[in-house]
Coordinates of C-alpha atoms in Angstrom, one line a residue:
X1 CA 0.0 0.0 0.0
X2 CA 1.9 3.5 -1.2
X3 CA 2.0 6.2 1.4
X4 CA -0.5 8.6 -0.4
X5 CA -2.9 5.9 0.5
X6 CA -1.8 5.2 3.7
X7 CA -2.0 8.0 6.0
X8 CA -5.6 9.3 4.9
X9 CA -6.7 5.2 6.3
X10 CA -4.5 6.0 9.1
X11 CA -6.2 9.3 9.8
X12 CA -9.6 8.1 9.2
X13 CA -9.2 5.2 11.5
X14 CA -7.6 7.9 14.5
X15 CA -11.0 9.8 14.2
X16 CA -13.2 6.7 13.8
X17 CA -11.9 5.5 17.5
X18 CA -11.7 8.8 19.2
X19 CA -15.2 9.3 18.2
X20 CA -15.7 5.5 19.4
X21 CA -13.4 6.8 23.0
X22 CA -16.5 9.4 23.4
X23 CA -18.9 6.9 23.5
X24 CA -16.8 4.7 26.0
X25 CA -16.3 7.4 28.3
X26 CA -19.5 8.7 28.0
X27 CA -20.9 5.6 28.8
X28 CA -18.5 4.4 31.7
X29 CA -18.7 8.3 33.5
X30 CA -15.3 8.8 32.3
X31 CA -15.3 12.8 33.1
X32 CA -13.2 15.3 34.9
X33 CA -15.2 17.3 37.2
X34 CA -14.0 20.8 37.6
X35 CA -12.5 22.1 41.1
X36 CA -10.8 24.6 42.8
X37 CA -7.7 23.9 41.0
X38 CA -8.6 23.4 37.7
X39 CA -8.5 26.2 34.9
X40 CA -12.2 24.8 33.1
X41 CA -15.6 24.8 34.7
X42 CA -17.2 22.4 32.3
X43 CA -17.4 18.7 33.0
X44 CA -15.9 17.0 30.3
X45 CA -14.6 13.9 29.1
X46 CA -11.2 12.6 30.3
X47 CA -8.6 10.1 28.7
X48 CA -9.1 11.3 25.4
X49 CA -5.4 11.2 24.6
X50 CA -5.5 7.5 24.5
X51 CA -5.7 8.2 20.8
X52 CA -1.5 8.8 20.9
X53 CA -1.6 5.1 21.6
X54 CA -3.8 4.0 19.0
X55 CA -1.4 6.2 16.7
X56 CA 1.3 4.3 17.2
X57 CA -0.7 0.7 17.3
X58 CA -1.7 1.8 13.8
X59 CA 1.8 3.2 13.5
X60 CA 3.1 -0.4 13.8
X61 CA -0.3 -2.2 12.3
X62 CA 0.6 -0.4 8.8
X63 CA 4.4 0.1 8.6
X64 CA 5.7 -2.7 11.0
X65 CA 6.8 -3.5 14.9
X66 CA 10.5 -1.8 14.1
X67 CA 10.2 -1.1 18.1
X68 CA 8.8 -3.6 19.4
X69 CA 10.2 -2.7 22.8
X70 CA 9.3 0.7 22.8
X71 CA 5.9 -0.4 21.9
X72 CA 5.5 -2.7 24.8
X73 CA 6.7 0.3 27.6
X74 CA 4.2 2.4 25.4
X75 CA 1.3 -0.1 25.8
X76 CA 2.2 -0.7 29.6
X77 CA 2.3 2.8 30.6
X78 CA -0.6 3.9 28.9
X79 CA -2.7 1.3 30.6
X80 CA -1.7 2.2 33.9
X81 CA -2.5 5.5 33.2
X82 CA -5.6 5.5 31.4
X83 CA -6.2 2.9 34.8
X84 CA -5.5 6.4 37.2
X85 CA -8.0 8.4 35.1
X86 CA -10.5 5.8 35.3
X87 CA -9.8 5.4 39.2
X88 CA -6.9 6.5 40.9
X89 CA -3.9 4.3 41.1
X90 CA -1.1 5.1 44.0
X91 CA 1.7 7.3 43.2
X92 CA 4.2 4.6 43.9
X93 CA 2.7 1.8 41.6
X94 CA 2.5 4.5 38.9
X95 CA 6.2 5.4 39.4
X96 CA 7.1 1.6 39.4
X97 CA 5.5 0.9 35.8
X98 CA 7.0 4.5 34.3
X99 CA 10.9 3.2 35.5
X100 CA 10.0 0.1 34.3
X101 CA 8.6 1.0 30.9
X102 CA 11.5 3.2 30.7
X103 CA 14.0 0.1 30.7
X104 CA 11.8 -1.4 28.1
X105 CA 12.2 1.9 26.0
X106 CA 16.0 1.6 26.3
X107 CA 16.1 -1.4 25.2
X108 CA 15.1 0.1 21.8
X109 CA 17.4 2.8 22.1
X110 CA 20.7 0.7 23.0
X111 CA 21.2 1.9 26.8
X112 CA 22.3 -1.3 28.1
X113 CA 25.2 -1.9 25.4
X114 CA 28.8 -1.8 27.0
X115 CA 29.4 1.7 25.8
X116 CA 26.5 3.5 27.6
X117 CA 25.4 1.2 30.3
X118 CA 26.8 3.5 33.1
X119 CA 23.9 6.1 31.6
X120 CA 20.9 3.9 32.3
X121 CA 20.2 5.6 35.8
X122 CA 20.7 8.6 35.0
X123 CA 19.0 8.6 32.1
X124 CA 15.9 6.6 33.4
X125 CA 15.4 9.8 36.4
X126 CA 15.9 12.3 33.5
X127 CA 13.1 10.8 31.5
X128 CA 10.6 9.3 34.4
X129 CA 10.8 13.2 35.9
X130 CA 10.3 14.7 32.2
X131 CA 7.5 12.5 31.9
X132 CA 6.0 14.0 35.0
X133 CA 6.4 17.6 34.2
X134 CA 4.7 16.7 30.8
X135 CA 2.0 15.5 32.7
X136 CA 1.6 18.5 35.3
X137 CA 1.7 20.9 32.2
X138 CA -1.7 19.4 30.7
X139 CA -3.6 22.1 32.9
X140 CA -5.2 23.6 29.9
X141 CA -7.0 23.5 26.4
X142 CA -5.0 22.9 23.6
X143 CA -1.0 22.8 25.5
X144 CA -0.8 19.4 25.2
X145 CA -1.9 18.8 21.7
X146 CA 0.5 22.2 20.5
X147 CA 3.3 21.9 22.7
X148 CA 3.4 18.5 21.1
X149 CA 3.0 19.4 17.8
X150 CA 6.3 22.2 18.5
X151 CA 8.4 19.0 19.5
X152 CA 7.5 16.4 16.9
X153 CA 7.8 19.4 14.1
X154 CA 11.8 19.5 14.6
X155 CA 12.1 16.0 15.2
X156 CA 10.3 15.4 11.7
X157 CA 13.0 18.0 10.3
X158 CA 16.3 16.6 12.2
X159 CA 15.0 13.0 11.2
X160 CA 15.3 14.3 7.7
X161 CA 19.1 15.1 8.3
X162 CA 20.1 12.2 10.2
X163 CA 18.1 9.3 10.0
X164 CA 17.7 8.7 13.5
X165 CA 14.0 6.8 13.6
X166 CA 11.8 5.7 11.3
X167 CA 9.9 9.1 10.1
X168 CA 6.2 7.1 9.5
X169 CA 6.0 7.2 13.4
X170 CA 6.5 11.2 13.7
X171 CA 4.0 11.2 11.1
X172 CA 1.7 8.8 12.3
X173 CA 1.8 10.8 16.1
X174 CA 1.6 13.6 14.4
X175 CA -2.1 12.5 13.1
X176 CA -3.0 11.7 16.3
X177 CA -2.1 14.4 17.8
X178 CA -3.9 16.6 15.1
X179 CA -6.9 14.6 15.7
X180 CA -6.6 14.9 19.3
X181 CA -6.6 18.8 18.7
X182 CA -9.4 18.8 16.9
X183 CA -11.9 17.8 19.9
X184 CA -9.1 19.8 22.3
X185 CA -7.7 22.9 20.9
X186 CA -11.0 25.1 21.5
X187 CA -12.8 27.0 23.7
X188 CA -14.7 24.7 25.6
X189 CA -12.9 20.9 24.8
X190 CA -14.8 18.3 24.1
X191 CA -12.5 15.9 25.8
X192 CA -9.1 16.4 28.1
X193 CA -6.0 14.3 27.5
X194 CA -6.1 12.4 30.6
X195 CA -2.9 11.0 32.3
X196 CA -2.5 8.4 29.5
X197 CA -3.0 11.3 26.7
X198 CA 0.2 13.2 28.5
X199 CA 1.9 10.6 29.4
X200 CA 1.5 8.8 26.3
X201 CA 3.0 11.6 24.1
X202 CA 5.3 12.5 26.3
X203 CA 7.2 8.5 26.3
X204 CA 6.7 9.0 22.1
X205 CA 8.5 11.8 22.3
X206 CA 11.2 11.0 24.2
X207 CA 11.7 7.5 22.1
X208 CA 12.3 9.9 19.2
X209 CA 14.5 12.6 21.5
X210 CA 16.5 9.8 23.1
X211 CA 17.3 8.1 19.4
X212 CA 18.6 11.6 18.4
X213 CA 20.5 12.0 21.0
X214 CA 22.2 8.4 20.6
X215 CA 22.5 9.0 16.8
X216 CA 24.6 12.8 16.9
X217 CA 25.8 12.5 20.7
X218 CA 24.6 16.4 21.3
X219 CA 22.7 15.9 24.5
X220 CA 21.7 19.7 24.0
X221 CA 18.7 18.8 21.6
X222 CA 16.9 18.4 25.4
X223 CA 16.6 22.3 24.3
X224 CA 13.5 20.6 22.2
X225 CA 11.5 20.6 25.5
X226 CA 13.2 24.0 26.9
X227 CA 10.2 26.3 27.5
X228 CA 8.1 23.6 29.4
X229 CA 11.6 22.6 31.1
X230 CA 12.5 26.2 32.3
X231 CA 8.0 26.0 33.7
X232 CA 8.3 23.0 35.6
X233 CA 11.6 23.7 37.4
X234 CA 11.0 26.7 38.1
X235 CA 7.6 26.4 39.5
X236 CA 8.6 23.4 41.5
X237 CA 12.1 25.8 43.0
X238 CA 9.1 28.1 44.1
X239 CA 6.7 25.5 45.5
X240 CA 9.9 24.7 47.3
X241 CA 10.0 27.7 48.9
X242 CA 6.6 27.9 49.7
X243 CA 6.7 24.9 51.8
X244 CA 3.9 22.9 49.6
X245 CA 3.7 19.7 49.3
X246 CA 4.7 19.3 45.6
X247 CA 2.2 16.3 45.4
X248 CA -0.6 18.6 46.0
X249 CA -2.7 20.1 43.0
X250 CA -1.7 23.3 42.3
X251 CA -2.2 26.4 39.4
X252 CA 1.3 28.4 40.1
X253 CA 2.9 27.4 36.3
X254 CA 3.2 30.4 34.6
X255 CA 0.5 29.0 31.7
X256 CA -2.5 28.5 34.5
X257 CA -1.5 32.0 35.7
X258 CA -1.9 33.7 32.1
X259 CA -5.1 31.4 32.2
X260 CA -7.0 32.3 35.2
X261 CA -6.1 35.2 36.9
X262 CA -5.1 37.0 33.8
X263 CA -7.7 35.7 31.6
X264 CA -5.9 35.2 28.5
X265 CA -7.8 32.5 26.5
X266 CA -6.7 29.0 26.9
X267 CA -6.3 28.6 22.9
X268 CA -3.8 31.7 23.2
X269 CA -1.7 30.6 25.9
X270 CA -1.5 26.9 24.1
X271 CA -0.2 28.9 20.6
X272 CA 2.0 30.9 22.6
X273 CA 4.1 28.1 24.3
X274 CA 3.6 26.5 20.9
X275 CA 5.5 29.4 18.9
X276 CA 7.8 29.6 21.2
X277 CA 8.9 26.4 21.5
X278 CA 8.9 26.0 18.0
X279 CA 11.1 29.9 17.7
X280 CA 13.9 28.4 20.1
X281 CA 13.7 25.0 18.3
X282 CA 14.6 26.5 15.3
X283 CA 17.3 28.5 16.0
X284 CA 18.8 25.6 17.6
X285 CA 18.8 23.9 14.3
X286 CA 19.0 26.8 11.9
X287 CA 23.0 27.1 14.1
X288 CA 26.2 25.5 13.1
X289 CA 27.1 23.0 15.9
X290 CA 29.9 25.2 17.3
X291 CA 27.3 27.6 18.8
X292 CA 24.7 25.4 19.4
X293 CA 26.3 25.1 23.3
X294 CA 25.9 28.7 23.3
X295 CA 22.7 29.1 22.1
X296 CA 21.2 26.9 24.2
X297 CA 22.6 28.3 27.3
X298 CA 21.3 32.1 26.5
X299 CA 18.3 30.7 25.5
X300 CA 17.9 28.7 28.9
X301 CA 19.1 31.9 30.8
X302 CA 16.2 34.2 28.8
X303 CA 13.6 31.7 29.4
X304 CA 14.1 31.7 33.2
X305 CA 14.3 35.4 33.3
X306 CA 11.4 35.5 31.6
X307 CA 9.7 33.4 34.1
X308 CA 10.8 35.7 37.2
X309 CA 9.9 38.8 35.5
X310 CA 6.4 37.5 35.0
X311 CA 6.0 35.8 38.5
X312 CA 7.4 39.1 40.3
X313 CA 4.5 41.3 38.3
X314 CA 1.7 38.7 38.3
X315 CA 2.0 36.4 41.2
X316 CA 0.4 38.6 43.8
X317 CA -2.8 38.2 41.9
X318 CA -2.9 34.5 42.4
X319 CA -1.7 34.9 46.3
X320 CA -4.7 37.1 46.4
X321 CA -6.8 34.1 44.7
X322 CA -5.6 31.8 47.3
X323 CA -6.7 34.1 50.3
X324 CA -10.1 34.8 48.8
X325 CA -10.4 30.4 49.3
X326 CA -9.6 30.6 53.0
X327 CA -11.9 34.0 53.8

């Protein structure tokens, strides 16, 4: 079957099963009620990110099981956490399947040959913890599903220069996530990601970072997932310092703050972390590999101060949010 063929039957099947997910989770009460913490107030359907694993089941349905044991971590970690939306599953069996799909991932990625053995543990906290931040970013319409999209873009154009992973499965996520965007990237969503939607994406693309990496040795490509990097730690340094519990809901990234207290529509706030993720990828790229160190590091350094600029102006009016809950 030729290509031009291929991906419409791919796309038509990713919208025939989300569609068919509605119904599910319609049916089974699958829903996220909004609360104090959330940035919606509609009750709406949850998990509907489980497409990203029927993208790459079709993925390896149509152009073959390359990875097969990528696919097995994918499959395992996505049912655990399409498990916690459904009903909530304890933080430390949760942690135990990501680290453990993780080794099944490296597997695929050649972690345990002589050379780069002594980078498994490292590696497997670098990726279970980016996994985690990808998943506390999903707070509102339409990041997921962009933010993705400004990932898998440059991986679809590095893959061109060097070959690093099969490019039907960019493609083939790439569907799903444009399908998945479809139902999410609006005003009022028709469905949420769900743990396994962020999750999900967030293992797919770190197969494809992590096979880069391997293939050019330039571990700076992490700058791929700079602007939610530079969020999460930086929110979780100041949760730190406000004594919270960082297990604890919260809406201090500085997306839920443009959000709720300054209003900005969720759709604009998902294009903006989507442009700019895709402006610093980019210029990462567009760079000959002598100032890519460079680069990344003033583009790290800008990001952050950006961040503190905008908490030190803004902050106070979420403070004030928080003392208007305990009055």
């Amino acid at each position: 079957m030729t290509c031009w063929i291929t991906y419409p039957s791919v796309l038509a099947l990713l919208v025939v099963a989300e569609l068919f997910y509605f119904r599910v989770a319609d049916r089974l009460n699958i829903i996220d009620k909004p609360n104090l913490r959330s940035s919606h107030t509609h009750i709406t359907l949850r998990g509907g990110g489980i497409i990203f694993l029927v993208g790459a089941w079709l993925y390896a349905a149509f152009f073959g099981l390359h990875y097969p044991w990528f696919m097995a971590g994918l499959t395992v970690i996505c049912a655990v956490s399409f498990a916690d939306d459904v009903h909530s599953v304890p933080n430390v069996w949760r942690l135990l399947v990501q680290f453990a799909s993780m080794l099944l991932m490296f597997v695929d990625l050649g972690f345990f040959s002589a050379e780069l053995w002594w980078a498994v543990i490292p590696a497997l906290v670098v990726c279970v913890g980016i996994i985690n931040a990808y998943n506390f970013m999903d707070g509102i319409n339409g990041i997921t599903g962009a933010y993705s999209l400004s990932v898998l873009i440059p991986l679809a154009v590095l893959n061109h220069r060097y070959g690093f992973v099969d490019p039907s499965l960019l493609y083939v996520t790439g569907l799903s996530v444009l399908v998945f965007c479809f139902f999410n990237f609006r005003k009022r969503a028709r469905c949420f990601a769900g743990d396994v939607g962020s999750v999900g994406i967030a293992f797919i693309i770190l197969f494809a970072l992590g096979r880069l990496i391997a293939a050019t040795g330039d571990i700076q490509y992490l700058l791929l997932l700079g602007v939610y990097g530079v969020d999460t730690v930086l929110t979780i340094i100041h949760r730190i310092l406000l004594h919270e519990h960082l297990g604890e809901a919260h809406r201090k990234h500085a997306y839920q703050l443009m959000a709720n207290e300054l209003h900005i529509p969720h759709t604009a706030v998902s294009a903006l972390y989507f442009a700019l993720q895709l402006a610093v990828s980019a210029g990462l790229i567009a760079l000959p590999e002598a100032l890519q160190w460079p680069y990344t590091a003033a583009v790290l350094l800008l990001l952050a101060l950006a961040y503190l600029l905008f908490m030190r102006k803004y902050y106070h009016l979420h403070a004030e949010y928080l003392n208007s809950l305990k009055s």
